[in-house]
Coordinates of C-alpha atoms and ligand atoms in Angstrom, one line a residue:
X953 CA -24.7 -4.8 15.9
X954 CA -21.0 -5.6 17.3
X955 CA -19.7 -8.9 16.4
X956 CA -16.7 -10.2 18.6
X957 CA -13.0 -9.6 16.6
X958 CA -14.7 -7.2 14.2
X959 CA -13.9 -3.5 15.0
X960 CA -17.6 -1.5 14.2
X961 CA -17.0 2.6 14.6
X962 CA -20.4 4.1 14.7
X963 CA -20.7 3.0 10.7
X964 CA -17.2 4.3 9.8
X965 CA -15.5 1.9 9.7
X966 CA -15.4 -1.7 8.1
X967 CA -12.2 -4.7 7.7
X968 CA -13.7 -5.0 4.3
X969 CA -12.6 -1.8 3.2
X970 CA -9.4 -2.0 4.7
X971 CA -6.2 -2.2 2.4
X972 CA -4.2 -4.1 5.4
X973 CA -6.9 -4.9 7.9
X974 CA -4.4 -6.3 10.3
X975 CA -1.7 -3.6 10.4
X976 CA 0.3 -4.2 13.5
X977 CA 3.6 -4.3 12.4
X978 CA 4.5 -7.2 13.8
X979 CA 2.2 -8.6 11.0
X980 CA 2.5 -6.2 8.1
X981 CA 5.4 -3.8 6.8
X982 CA 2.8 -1.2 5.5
X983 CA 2.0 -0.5 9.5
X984 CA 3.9 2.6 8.5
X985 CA 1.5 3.9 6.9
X986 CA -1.0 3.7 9.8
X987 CA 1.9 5.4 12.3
X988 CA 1.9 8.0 9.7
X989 CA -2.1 8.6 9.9
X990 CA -1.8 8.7 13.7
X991 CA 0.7 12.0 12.9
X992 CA -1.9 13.1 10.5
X993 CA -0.2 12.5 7.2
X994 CA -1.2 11.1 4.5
X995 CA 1.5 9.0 2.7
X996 CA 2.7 6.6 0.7
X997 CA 5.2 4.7 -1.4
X998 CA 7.9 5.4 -3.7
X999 CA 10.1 2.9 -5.0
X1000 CA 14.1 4.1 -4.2
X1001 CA 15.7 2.2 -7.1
X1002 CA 13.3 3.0 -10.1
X1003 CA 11.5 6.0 -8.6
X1004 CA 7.7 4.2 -8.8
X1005 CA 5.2 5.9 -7.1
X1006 CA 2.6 3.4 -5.9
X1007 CA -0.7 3.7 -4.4
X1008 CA -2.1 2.2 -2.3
X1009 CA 1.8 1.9 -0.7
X1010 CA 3.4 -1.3 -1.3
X1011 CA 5.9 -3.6 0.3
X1012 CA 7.6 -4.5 -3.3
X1013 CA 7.8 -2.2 -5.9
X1014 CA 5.4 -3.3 -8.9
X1015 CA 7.4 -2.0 -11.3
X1016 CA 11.1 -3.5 -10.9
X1017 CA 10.1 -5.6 -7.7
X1018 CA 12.6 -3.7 -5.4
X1019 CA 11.7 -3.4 -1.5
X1020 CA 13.8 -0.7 -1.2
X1021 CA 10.9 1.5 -0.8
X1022 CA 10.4 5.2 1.3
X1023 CA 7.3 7.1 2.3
X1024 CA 6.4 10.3 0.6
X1025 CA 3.5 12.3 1.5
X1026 CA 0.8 12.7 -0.6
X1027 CA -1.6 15.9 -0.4
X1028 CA -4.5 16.3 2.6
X1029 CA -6.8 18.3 0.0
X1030 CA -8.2 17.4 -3.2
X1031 CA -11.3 17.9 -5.6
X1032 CA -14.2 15.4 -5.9
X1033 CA -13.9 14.5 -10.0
X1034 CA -16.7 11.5 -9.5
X1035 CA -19.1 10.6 -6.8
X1036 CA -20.7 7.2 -6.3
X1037 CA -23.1 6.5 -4.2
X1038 CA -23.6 2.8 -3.5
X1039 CA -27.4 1.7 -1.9
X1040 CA -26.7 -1.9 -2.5
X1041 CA -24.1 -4.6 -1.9
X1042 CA -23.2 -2.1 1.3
X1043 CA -20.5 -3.7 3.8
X1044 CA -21.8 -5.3 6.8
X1045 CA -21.7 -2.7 9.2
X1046 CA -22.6 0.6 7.1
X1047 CA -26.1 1.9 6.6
X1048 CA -26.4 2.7 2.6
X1049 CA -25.2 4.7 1.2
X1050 CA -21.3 3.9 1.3
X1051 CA -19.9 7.3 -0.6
X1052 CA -17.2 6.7 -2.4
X1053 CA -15.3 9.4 -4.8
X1054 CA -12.3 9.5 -7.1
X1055 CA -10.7 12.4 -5.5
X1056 CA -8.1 14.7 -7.5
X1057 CA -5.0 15.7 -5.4
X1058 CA -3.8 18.3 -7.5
X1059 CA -1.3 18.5 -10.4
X1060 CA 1.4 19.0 -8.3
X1061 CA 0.7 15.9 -5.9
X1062 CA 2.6 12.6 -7.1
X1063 CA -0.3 10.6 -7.4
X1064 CA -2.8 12.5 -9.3
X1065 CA -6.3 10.7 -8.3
X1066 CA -6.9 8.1 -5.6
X1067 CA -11.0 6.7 -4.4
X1068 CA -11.4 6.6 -1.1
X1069 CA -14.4 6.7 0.7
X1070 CA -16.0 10.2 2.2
X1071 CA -17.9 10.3 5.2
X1072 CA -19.4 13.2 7.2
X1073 CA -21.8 14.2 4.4
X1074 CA -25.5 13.4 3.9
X1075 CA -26.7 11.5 0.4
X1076 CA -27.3 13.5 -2.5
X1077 CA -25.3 16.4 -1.3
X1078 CA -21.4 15.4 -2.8
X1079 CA -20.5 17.0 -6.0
X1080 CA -17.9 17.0 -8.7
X1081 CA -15.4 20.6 -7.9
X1082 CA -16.4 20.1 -4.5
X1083 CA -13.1 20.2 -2.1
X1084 CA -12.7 17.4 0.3
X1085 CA -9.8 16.9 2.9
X1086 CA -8.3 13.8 4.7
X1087 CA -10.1 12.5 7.9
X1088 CA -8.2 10.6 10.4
X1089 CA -10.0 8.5 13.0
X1090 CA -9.5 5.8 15.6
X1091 CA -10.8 2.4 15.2
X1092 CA -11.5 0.8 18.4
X1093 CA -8.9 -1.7 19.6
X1094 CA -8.9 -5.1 19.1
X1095 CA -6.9 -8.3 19.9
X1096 CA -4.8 -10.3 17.9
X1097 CA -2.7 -13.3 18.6
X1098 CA 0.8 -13.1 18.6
X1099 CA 2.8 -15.4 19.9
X1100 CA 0.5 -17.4 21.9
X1101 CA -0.2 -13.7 23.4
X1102 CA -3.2 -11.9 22.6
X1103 CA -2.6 -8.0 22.3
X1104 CA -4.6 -5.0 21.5
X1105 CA -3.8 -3.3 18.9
X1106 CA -4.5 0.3 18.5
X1107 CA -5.2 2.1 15.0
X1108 CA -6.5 4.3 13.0
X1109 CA -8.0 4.4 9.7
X1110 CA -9.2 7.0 7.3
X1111 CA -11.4 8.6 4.8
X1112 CA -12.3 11.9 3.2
X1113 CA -14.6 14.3 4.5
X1114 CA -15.6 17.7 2.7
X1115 CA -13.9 20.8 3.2
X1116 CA -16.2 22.9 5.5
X1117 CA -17.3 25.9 3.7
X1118 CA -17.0 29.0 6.3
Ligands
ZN1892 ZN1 11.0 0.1 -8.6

């Protein structure tokens, strides 16, 4: 089930549930974000004149509304505090369930929970305490007009995945 303009990844991945769906940065500031994915970190914003840590990252601080923002990096690793499996109202493009989990980073990370979704685990099997780590992969290109051009863009989104247990 492919549909012209709209990437599809094998179930994995879906516009929908994309913060910035169009992240070439000739069309969105937070493109940053995705460059830093590519290097395999996980990051986001803090605000440089009143020290606001925001996440999902921003482009203007919510707090004093300040774009003087810079990119910290947030942890890879965290604990599943709440799983939710959803069987309905499911994305076009996922099978149900879509797994979704507030995730704890740590005490030490400066955002303390974020949801996100997790993939690479079958129903019924994600639990609170479990430990979960970032996942990085590549959406397939796709073209956008720019400039009376069309160009592929290249990206990469993300989600969690558990922590294999050895
Ligand atoms: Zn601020």
């Amino acid at each position: 089930m492919a549909t012209a303009w709209i990437p599809f990844l094998e179930g994995r991945y879906s516009p929908t549930l994309d913060m910035w769906p169009i992240e070439a940065k000739e069309f969105n500031r937070i493109y940053k974000f995705y460059e830093n994915l590519r290097e395999g970190k996980f990051t986001t914003t803090k605000c440089k004149n009143c020290g606001k840590i925001a996440y999902p990252p921003r482009v203007i601080c919510p707090e004093c509304y300040s774009d003087e923002l810079e990119w910290i990096e947030l942890p890879k690793k965290g604990k599943v505090i709440v799983v939710v499996e959803k069987w309905g109202g499911v994305p076009i493009c996922y099978e149900p369930p879509l797994i979704d989990a507030w995730i704890d980073l740590g005490k030490n990370s400066p955002v303390k929970r974020i949801l996100s979704r997790v993939i690479n685990c079958a129903p019924g099997t994600l639990k609170e305490g479990d430990e979960v780590q970032l996942a990085v992969f590549d959406v397939p290109p796709h073209p956008i007009e720019l400039k009376k051009e069309t160009i592929t863009v290249q990206r990469v989104f993300f989600a969690f995945e558990p922590v294999k247990k050895s």
